[in-house]
PDB file of C-alpha atoms in Angstrom:
ATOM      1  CA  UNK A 226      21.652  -0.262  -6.039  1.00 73.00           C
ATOM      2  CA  UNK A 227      18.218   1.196  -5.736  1.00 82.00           C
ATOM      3  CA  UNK A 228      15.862   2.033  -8.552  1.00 92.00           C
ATOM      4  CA  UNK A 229      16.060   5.853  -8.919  1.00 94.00           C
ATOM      5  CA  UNK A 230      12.760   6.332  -8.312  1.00 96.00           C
ATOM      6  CA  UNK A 231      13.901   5.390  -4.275  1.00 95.00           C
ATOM      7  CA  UNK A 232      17.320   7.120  -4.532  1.00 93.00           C
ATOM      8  CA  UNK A 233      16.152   9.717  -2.292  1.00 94.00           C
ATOM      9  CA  UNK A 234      13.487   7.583  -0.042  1.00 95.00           C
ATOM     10  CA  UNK A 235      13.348   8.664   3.581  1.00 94.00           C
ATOM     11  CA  UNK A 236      10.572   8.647   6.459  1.00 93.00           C
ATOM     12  CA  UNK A 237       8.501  11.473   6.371  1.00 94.00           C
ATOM     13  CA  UNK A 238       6.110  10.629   9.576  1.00 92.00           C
ATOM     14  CA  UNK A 239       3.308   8.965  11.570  1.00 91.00           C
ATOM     15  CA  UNK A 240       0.155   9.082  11.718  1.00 90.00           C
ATOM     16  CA  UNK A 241      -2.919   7.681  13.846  1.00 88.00           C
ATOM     17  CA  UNK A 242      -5.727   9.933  13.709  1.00 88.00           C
ATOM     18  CA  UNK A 243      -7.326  11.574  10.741  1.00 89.00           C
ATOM     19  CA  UNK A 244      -6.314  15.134  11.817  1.00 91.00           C
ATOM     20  CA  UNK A 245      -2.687  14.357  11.898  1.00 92.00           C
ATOM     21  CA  UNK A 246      -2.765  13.711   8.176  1.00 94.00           C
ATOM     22  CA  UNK A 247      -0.093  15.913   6.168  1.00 93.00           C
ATOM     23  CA  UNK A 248      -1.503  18.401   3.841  1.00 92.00           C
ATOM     24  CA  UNK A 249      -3.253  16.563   0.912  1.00 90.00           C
ATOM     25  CA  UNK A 250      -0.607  18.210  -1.264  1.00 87.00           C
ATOM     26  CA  UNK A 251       1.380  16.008  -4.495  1.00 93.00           C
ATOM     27  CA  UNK A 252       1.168  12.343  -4.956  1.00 97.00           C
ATOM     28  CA  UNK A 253       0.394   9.408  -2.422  1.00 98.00           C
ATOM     29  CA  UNK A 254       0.206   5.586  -3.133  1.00 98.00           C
ATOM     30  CA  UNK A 255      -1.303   3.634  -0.798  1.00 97.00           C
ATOM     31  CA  UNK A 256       0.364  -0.041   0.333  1.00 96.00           C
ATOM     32  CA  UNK A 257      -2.171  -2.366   2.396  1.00 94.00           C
ATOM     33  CA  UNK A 258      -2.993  -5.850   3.153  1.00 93.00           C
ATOM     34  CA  UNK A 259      -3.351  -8.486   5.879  1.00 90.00           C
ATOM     35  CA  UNK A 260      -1.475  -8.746   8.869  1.00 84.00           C
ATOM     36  CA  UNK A 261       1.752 -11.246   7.661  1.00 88.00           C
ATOM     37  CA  UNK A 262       1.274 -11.000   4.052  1.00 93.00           C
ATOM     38  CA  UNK A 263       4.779  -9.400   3.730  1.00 93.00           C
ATOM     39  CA  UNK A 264       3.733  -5.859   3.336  1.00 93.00           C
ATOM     40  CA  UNK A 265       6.726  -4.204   4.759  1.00 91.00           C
ATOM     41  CA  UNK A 266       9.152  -6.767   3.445  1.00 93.00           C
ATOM     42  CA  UNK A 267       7.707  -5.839  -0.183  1.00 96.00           C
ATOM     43  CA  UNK A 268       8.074  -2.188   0.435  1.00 95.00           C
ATOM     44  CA  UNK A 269      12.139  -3.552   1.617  1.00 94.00           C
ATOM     45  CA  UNK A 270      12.326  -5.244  -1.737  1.00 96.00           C
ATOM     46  CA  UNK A 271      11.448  -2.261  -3.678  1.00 97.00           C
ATOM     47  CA  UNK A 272      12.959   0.397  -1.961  1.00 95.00           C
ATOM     48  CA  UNK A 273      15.920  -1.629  -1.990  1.00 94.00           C
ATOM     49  CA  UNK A 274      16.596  -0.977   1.799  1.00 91.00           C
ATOM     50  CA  UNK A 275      16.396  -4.372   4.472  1.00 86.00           C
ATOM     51  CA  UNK A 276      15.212  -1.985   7.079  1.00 84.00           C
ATOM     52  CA  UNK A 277      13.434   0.466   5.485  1.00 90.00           C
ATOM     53  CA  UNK A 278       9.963  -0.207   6.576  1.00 85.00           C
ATOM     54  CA  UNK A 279       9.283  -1.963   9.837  1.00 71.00           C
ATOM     55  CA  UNK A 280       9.243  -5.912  10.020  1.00 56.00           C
ATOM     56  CA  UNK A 281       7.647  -6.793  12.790  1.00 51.00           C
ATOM     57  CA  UNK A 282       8.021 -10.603  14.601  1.00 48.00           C
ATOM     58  CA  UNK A 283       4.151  -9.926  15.967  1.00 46.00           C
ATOM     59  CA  UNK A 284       1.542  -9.374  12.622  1.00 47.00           C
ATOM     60  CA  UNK A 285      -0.691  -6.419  13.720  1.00 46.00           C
ATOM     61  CA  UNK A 286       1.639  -4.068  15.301  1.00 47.00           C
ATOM     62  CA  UNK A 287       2.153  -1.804  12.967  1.00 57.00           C
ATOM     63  CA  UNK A 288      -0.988   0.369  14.152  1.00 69.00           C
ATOM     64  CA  UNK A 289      -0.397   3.439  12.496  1.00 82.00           C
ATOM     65  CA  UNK A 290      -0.375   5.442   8.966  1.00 90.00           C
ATOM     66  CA  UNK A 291       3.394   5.636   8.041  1.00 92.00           C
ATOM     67  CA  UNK A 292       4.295   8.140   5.201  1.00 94.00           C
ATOM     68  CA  UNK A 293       7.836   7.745   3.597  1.00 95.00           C
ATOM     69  CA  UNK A 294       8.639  10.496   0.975  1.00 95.00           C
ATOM     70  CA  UNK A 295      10.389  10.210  -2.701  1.00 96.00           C
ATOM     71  CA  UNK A 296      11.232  13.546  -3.106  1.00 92.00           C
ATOM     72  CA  UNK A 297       9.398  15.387  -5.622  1.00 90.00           C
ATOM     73  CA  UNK A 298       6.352  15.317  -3.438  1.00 94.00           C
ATOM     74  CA  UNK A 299       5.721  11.890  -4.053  1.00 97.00           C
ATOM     75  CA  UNK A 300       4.827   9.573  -1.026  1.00 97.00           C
ATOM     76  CA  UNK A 301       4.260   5.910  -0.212  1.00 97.00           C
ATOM     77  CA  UNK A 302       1.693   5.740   2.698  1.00 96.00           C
ATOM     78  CA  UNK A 303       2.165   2.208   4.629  1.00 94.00           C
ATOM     79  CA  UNK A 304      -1.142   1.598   6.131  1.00 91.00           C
ATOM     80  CA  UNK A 305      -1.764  -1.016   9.127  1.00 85.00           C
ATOM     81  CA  UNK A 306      -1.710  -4.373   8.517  1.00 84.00           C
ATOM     82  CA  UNK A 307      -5.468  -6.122   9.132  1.00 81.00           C
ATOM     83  CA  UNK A 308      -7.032  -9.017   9.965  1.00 74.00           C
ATOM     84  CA  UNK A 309      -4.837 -10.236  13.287  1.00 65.00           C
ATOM     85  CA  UNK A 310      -7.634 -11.477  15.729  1.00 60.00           C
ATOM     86  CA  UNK A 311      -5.685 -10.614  18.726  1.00 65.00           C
ATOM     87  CA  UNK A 312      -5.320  -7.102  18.280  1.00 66.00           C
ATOM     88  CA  UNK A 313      -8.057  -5.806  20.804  1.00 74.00           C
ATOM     89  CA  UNK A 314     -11.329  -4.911  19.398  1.00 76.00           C
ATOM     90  CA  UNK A 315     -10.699  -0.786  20.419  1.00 78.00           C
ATOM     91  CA  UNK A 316      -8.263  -1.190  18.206  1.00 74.00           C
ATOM     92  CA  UNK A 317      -9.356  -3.170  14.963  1.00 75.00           C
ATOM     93  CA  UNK A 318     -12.281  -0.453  15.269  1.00 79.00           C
ATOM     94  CA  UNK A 319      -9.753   2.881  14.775  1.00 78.00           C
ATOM     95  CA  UNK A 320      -8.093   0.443  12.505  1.00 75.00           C
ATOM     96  CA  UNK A 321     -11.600   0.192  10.098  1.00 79.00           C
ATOM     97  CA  UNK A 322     -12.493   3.607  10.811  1.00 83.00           C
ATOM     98  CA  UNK A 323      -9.010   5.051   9.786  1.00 85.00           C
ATOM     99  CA  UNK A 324      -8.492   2.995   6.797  1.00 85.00           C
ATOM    100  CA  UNK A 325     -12.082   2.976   5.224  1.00 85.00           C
ATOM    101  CA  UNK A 326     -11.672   7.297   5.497  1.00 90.00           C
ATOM    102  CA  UNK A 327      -8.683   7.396   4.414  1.00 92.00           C
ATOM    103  CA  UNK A 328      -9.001   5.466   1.686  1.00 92.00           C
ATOM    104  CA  UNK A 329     -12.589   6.622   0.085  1.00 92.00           C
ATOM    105  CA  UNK A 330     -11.622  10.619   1.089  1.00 93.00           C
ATOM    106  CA  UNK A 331      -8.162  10.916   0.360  1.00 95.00           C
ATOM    107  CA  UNK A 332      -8.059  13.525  -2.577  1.00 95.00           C
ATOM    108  CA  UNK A 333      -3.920  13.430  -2.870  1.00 96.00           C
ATOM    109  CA  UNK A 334      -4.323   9.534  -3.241  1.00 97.00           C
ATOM    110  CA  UNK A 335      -3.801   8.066  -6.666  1.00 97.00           C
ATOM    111  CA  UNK A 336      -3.720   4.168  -5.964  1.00 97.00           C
ATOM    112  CA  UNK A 337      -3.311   1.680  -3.830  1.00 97.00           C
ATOM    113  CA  UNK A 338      -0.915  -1.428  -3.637  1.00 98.00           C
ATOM    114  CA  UNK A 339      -2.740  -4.608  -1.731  1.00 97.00           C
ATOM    115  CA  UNK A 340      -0.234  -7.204  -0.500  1.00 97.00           C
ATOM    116  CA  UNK A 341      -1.962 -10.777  -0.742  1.00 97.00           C
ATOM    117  CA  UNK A 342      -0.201 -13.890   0.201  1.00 97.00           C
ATOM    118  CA  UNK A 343      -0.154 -15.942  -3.582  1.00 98.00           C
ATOM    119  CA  UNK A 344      -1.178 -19.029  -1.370  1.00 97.00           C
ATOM    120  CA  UNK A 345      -4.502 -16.906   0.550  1.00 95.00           C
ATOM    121  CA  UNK A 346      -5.501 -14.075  -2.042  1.00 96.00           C
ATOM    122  CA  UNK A 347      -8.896 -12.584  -1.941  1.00 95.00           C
ATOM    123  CA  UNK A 348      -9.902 -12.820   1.445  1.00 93.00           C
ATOM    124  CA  UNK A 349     -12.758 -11.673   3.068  1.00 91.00           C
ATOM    125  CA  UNK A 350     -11.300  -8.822   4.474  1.00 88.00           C
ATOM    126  CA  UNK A 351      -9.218  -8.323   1.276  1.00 93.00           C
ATOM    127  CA  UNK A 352     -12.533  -8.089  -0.379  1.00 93.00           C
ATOM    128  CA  UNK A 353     -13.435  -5.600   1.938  1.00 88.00           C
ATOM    129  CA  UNK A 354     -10.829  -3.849   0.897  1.00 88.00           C
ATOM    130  CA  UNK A 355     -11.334  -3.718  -2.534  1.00 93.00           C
ATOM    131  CA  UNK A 356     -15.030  -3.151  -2.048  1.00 89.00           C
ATOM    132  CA  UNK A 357     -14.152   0.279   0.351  1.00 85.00           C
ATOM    133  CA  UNK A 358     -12.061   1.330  -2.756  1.00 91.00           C
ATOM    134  CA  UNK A 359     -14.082   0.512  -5.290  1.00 91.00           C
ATOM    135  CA  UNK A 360     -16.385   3.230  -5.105  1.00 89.00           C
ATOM    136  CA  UNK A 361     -13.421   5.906  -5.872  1.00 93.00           C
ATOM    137  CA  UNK A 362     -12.799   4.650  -8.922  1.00 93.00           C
ATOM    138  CA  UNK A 363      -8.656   4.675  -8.229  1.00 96.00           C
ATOM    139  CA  UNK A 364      -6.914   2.262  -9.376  1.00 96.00           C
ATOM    140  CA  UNK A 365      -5.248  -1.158  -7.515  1.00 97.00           C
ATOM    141  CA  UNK A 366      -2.111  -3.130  -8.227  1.00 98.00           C
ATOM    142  CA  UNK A 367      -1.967  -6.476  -6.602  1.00 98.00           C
ATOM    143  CA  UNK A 368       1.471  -8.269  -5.230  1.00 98.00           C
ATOM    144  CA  UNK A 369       1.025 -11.430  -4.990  1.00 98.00           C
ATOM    145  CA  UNK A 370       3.861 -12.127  -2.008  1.00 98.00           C
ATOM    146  CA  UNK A 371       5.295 -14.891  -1.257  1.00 97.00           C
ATOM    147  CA  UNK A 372       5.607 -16.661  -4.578  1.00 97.00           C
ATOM    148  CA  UNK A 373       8.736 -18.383  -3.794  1.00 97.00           C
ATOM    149  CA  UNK A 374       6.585 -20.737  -1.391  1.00 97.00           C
ATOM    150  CA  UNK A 375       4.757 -22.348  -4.468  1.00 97.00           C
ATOM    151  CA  UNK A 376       6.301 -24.105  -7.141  1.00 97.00           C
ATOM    152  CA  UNK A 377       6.005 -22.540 -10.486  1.00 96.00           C
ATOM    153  CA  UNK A 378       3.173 -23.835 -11.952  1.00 97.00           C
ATOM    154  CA  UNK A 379       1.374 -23.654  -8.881  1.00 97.00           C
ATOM    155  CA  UNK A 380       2.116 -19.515  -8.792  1.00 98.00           C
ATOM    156  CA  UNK A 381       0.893 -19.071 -12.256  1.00 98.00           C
ATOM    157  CA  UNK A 382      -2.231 -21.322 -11.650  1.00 98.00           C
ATOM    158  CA  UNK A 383      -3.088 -19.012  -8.605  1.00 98.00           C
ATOM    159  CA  UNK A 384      -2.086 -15.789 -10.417  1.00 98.00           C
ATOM    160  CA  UNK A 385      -4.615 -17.059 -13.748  1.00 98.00           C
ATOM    161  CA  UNK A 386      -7.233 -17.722 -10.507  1.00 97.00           C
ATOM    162  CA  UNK A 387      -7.068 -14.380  -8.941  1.00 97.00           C
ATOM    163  CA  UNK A 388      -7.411 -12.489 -12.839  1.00 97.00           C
ATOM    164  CA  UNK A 389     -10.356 -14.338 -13.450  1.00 96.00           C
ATOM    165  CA  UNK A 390     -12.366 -13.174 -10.093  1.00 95.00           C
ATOM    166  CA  UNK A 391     -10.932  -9.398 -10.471  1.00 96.00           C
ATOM    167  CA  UNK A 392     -12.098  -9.432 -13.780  1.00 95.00           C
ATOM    168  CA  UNK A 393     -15.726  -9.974 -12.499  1.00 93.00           C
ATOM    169  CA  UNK A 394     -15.379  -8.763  -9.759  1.00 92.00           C
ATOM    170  CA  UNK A 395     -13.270  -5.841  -9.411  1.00 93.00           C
ATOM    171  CA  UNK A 396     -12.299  -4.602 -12.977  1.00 92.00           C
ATOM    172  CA  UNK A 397     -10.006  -2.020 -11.894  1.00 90.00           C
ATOM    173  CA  UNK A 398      -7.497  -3.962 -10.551  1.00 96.00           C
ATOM    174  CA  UNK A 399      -4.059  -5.327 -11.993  1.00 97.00           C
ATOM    175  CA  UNK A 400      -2.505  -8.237 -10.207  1.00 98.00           C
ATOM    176  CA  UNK A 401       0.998  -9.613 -10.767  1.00 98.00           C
ATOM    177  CA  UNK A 402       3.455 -12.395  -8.848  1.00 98.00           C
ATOM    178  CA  UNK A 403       5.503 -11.302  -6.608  1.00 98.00           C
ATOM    179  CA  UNK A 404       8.419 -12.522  -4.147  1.00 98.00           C
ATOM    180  CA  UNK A 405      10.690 -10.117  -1.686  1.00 96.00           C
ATOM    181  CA  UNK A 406      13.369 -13.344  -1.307  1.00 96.00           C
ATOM    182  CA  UNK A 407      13.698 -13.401  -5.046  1.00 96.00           C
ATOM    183  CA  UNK A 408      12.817 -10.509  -6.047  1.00 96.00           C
ATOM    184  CA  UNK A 409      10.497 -11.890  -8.924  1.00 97.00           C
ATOM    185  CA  UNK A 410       7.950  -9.200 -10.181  1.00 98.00           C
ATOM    186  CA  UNK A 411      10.151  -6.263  -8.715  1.00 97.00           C
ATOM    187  CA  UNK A 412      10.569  -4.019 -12.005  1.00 97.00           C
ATOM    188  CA  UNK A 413       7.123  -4.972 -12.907  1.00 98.00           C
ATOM    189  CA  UNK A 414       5.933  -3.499  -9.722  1.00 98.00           C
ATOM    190  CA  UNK A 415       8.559  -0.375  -9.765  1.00 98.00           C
ATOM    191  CA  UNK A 416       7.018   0.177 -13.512  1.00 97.00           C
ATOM    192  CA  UNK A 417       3.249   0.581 -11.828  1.00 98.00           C
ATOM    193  CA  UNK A 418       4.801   2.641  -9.070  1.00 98.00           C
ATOM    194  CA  UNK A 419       6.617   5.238 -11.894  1.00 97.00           C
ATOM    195  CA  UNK A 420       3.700   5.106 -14.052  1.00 97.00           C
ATOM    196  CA  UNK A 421       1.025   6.103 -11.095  1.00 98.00           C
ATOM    197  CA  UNK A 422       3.261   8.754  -9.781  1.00 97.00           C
ATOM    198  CA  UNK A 423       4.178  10.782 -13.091  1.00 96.00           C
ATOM    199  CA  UNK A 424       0.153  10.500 -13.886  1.00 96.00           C
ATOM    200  CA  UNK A 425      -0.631  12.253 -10.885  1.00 95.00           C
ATOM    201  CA  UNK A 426       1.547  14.431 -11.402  1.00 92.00           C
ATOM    202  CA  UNK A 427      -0.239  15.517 -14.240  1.00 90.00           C
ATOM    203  CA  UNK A 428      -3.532  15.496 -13.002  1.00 81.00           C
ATOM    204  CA  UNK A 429      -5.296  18.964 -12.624  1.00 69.00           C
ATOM    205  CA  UNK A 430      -4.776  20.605  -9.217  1.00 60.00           C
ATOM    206  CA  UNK A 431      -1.887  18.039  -8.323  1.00 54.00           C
ATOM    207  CA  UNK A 432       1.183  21.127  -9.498  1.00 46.00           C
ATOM    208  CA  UNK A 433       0.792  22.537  -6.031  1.00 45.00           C
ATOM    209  CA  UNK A 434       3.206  20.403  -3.485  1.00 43.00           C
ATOM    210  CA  UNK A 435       5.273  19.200  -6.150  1.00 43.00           C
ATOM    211  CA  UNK A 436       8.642  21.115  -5.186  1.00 41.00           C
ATOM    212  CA  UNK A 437       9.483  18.612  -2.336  1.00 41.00           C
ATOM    213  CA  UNK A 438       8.987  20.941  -0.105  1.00 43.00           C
ATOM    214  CA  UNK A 439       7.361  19.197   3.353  1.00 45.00           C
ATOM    215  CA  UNK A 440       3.712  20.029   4.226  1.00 48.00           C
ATOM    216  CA  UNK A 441       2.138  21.009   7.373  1.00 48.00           C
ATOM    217  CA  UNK A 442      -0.266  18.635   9.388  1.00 46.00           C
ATOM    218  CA  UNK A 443      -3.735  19.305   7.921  1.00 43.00           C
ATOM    219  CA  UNK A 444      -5.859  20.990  10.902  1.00 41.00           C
ATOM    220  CA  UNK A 445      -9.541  18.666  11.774  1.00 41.00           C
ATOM    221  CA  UNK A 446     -10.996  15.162  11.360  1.00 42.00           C
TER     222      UNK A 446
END
Protein backbone atom coordinates (compact mmCIF):
# COMPACT_ATOMS: atom_id res chain seq x y z
CA UNK A 1 0.00 0.00 0.00
CA UNK A 2 1.50 3.35 -0.76
CA UNK A 3 2.29 6.08 1.70
CA UNK A 4 -0.51 8.67 1.27
CA UNK A 5 1.59 11.18 0.42
CA UNK A 6 1.87 8.99 -3.28
CA UNK A 7 -1.80 7.87 -3.22
CA UNK A 8 -2.50 10.08 -6.01
CA UNK A 9 1.13 10.03 -7.89
CA UNK A 10 0.90 10.22 -11.66
CA UNK A 11 3.22 11.61 -14.60
CA UNK A 12 2.75 15.03 -15.20
CA UNK A 13 5.41 15.52 -18.27
CA UNK A 14 8.78 15.95 -20.01
CA UNK A 15 10.98 18.19 -20.33
CA UNK A 16 14.39 18.96 -22.26
CA UNK A 17 14.84 22.51 -22.73
CA UNK A 18 14.53 25.30 -20.25
CA UNK A 19 11.47 26.88 -22.00
CA UNK A 20 9.41 23.80 -21.74
CA UNK A 21 9.50 24.09 -17.98
CA UNK A 22 5.84 24.13 -16.35
CA UNK A 23 4.88 27.26 -14.66
CA UNK A 24 7.07 27.74 -11.50
CA UNK A 25 3.80 27.44 -9.59
CA UNK A 26 3.53 25.12 -5.88
CA UNK A 27 6.15 22.80 -4.67
CA UNK A 28 9.00 20.84 -6.57
CA UNK A 29 11.69 18.44 -5.09
CA UNK A 30 14.37 17.70 -7.03
CA UNK A 31 15.83 13.78 -7.29
CA UNK A 32 19.48 13.55 -8.94
CA UNK A 33 22.55 11.56 -8.99
CA UNK A 34 24.93 9.48 -11.12
CA UNK A 35 24.09 7.45 -13.90
CA UNK A 36 23.36 3.69 -12.04
CA UNK A 37 23.13 4.85 -8.59
CA UNK A 38 19.48 3.59 -8.44
CA UNK A 39 17.75 6.85 -8.85
CA UNK A 40 14.63 5.66 -10.44
CA UNK A 41 14.50 2.43 -8.50
CA UNK A 42 14.49 4.74 -5.22
CA UNK A 43 11.79 6.91 -6.57
CA UNK A 44 9.94 2.92 -7.25
CA UNK A 45 10.60 2.23 -3.61
CA UNK A 46 8.96 5.27 -2.38
CA UNK A 47 6.24 5.75 -4.54
CA UNK A 48 5.50 2.29 -3.94
CA UNK A 49 5.00 1.58 -7.75
CA UNK A 50 7.77 -1.13 -9.66
CA UNK A 51 7.27 0.88 -12.76
CA UNK A 52 6.68 4.11 -11.80
CA UNK A 53 9.76 5.86 -12.89
CA UNK A 54 11.82 4.51 -15.75
CA UNK A 55 14.58 1.76 -15.10
CA UNK A 56 16.64 1.75 -17.70
CA UNK A 57 19.20 -1.49 -18.65
CA UNK A 58 21.66 1.42 -20.31
CA UNK A 59 22.78 4.23 -17.29
CA UNK A 60 22.47 7.63 -19.09
CA UNK A 61 19.36 7.36 -21.01
CA UNK A 62 17.17 9.00 -19.18
CA UNK A 63 18.07 12.48 -20.94
CA UNK A 64 15.35 14.51 -19.93
CA UNK A 65 13.56 16.53 -16.91
CA UNK A 66 10.62 14.22 -15.86
CA UNK A 67 7.93 15.85 -13.57
CA UNK A 68 5.48 13.41 -11.75
CA UNK A 69 2.72 15.24 -9.72
CA UNK A 70 1.25 14.50 -5.99
CA UNK A 71 -1.69 16.31 -6.25
CA UNK A 72 -1.92 19.32 -4.26
CA UNK A 73 0.55 20.99 -6.53
CA UNK A 74 3.29 19.16 -5.24
CA UNK A 75 5.87 17.62 -7.76
CA UNK A 76 8.88 15.31 -7.82
CA UNK A 77 11.17 16.45 -10.75
CA UNK A 78 13.47 13.31 -11.87
CA UNK A 79 16.43 14.91 -13.37
CA UNK A 80 19.01 12.98 -15.78
CA UNK A 81 21.21 10.72 -14.48
CA UNK A 82 25.18 12.00 -14.90
CA UNK A 83 28.39 10.92 -15.18
CA UNK A 84 28.02 7.94 -18.06
CA UNK A 85 31.16 8.58 -20.32
CA UNK A 86 29.50 7.27 -23.34
CA UNK A 87 26.77 9.54 -23.62
CA UNK A 88 28.13 11.88 -26.49
CA UNK A 89 29.70 15.04 -25.46
CA UNK A 90 26.53 17.28 -27.29
CA UNK A 91 24.81 15.71 -24.92
CA UNK A 92 26.59 15.69 -21.39
CA UNK A 93 26.86 19.56 -22.40
CA UNK A 94 22.70 20.21 -22.49
CA UNK A 95 22.93 17.77 -19.69
CA UNK A 96 25.35 20.48 -17.45
CA UNK A 97 23.72 23.34 -18.90
CA UNK A 98 20.11 22.11 -18.04
CA UNK A 99 20.82 20.87 -14.66
CA UNK A 100 23.23 23.64 -13.30
CA UNK A 101 20.00 26.31 -14.45
CA UNK A 102 17.66 24.50 -13.27
CA UNK A 103 18.92 23.88 -10.21
CA UNK A 104 20.51 27.47 -9.06
CA UNK A 105 17.19 29.39 -10.83
CA UNK A 106 14.42 27.32 -10.02
CA UNK A 107 12.22 29.60 -7.69
CA UNK A 108 9.28 26.71 -7.18
CA UNK A 109 12.21 24.35 -6.03
CA UNK A 110 12.46 23.60 -2.35
CA UNK A 111 15.16 20.70 -2.22
CA UNK A 112 16.82 18.30 -3.76
CA UNK A 113 17.26 14.43 -3.18
CA UNK A 114 20.97 13.14 -4.47
CA UNK A 115 21.09 9.37 -5.01
CA UNK A 116 24.76 8.13 -4.11
CA UNK A 117 25.75 4.57 -4.30
CA UNK A 118 26.70 3.80 -0.17
CA UNK A 119 29.81 1.96 -1.73
CA UNK A 120 30.95 5.40 -4.21
CA UNK A 121 29.42 8.54 -2.32
CA UNK A 122 30.85 11.91 -2.89
CA UNK A 123 32.11 11.83 -6.20
CA UNK A 124 33.55 14.32 -8.16
CA UNK A 125 30.70 15.03 -10.06
CA UNK A 126 28.51 14.51 -6.94
CA UNK A 127 30.54 17.28 -5.53
CA UNK A 128 29.73 19.22 -8.36
CA UNK A 129 26.54 18.81 -7.58
CA UNK A 130 26.43 19.88 -4.28
CA UNK A 131 28.75 22.76 -5.05
CA UNK A 132 26.03 24.09 -8.07
CA UNK A 133 23.46 23.94 -5.16
CA UNK A 134 25.19 25.24 -2.61
CA UNK A 135 24.99 28.70 -3.47
CA UNK A 136 20.94 28.64 -3.13
CA UNK A 137 21.01 27.89 0.14
CA UNK A 138 18.10 24.90 -0.35
CA UNK A 139 18.38 22.22 1.36
CA UNK A 140 19.75 18.34 0.34
CA UNK A 141 18.77 14.92 1.60
CA UNK A 142 21.15 12.20 0.72
CA UNK A 143 20.07 8.31 -0.09
CA UNK A 144 22.59 6.38 0.32
CA UNK A 145 21.37 3.38 -2.31
CA UNK A 146 22.33 0.32 -2.40
CA UNK A 147 22.95 -0.52 1.23
CA UNK A 148 21.98 -4.03 0.97
CA UNK A 149 25.41 -4.61 -0.98
CA UNK A 150 27.48 -3.90 2.27
CA UNK A 151 27.29 -5.71 5.32
CA UNK A 152 26.05 -3.80 8.25
CA UNK A 153 28.81 -2.47 9.81
CA UNK A 154 30.31 -1.65 6.69
CA UNK A 155 26.95 0.69 5.77
CA UNK A 156 27.13 2.49 9.01
CA UNK A 157 30.99 2.98 8.74
CA UNK A 158 30.35 4.63 5.24
CA UNK A 159 27.22 6.50 6.38
CA UNK A 160 29.53 7.99 9.78
CA UNK A 161 32.23 8.75 6.63
CA UNK A 162 29.99 10.68 4.41
CA UNK A 163 28.50 12.94 7.80
CA UNK A 164 31.81 13.81 8.64
CA UNK A 165 32.83 15.41 5.02
CA UNK A 166 29.16 17.11 4.67
CA UNK A 167 29.65 18.50 7.86
CA UNK A 168 32.77 20.41 6.54
CA UNK A 169 32.00 20.51 3.63
CA UNK A 170 28.51 21.01 2.78
CA UNK A 171 26.56 21.85 6.05
CA UNK A 172 23.27 21.85 4.57
CA UNK A 173 22.95 18.51 3.78
CA UNK A 174 21.26 15.44 5.64
CA UNK A 175 22.35 12.01 4.58
CA UNK A 176 20.72 8.72 5.58
CA UNK A 177 21.08 4.72 4.41
CA UNK A 178 19.11 3.65 2.09
CA UNK A 179 18.14 0.33 0.08
CA UNK A 180 15.13 -0.03 -2.72
CA UNK A 181 15.47 -4.20 -2.29
CA UNK A 182 14.85 -3.79 1.39
CA UNK A 183 13.38 -0.98 1.73
CA UNK A 184 15.68 0.20 4.71
CA UNK A 185 15.51 4.07 5.26
CA UNK A 186 12.08 4.31 3.32
CA UNK A 187 9.87 6.18 6.08
CA UNK A 188 12.89 8.08 7.00
CA UNK A 189 13.09 9.35 3.52
CA UNK A 190 9.05 9.70 3.03
CA UNK A 191 9.36 11.84 6.51
CA UNK A 192 11.98 14.44 4.60
CA UNK A 193 9.75 14.29 1.55
CA UNK A 194 6.35 15.34 3.85
CA UNK A 195 8.29 17.68 5.84
CA UNK A 196 9.86 19.69 2.62
CA UNK A 197 6.58 19.74 0.89
CA UNK A 198 4.15 21.11 3.74
CA UNK A 199 7.14 23.86 4.38
CA UNK A 200 6.84 25.08 1.05
CA UNK A 201 3.72 25.17 1.20
CA UNK A 202 3.94 27.69 3.66
CA UNK A 203 6.45 29.73 2.30
CA UNK A 204 5.37 33.30 1.12
CA UNK A 205 4.25 33.46 -2.52
CA UNK A 206 4.05 29.50 -2.72
CA UNK A 207 -0.41 29.73 -2.07
CA UNK A 208 -0.71 30.35 -5.77
CA UNK A 209 -0.69 26.72 -7.70
CA UNK A 210 -1.65 24.94 -4.74
CA UNK A 211 -5.27 23.75 -5.92
CA UNK A 212 -3.83 20.90 -8.14
CA UNK A 213 -4.83 22.46 -10.83
CA UNK A 214 -2.08 21.75 -13.92
CA UNK A 215 0.06 24.70 -15.13
CA UNK A 216 0.87 25.90 -18.48
CA UNK A 217 4.45 25.55 -20.07
CA UNK A 218 6.32 28.70 -18.94
CA UNK A 219 7.02 30.80 -22.31
CA UNK A 220 11.35 31.58 -22.85
CA UNK A 221 14.76 30.23 -21.78
Amino acid sequence: MPHPLFKNAEFYTTVNHLRDLPDAAGVEIAFAGRSNAGKSSAINTLVGRSRFAFVSKTPGRTQHINYFQLGDGRYMVDLPGYGYAKVPLAIRQHWVHLLSTYLQTRTSLYGMVLIMDIRHPLTELDRQMLTWFAQTQKPVHILLTKADKLSRSKAIAALSSVRRLLASDYPHCTVQIFSSLTAEGVEDAIQILQNWFEAGATQPGKQEGLDGQKRTPAKGD
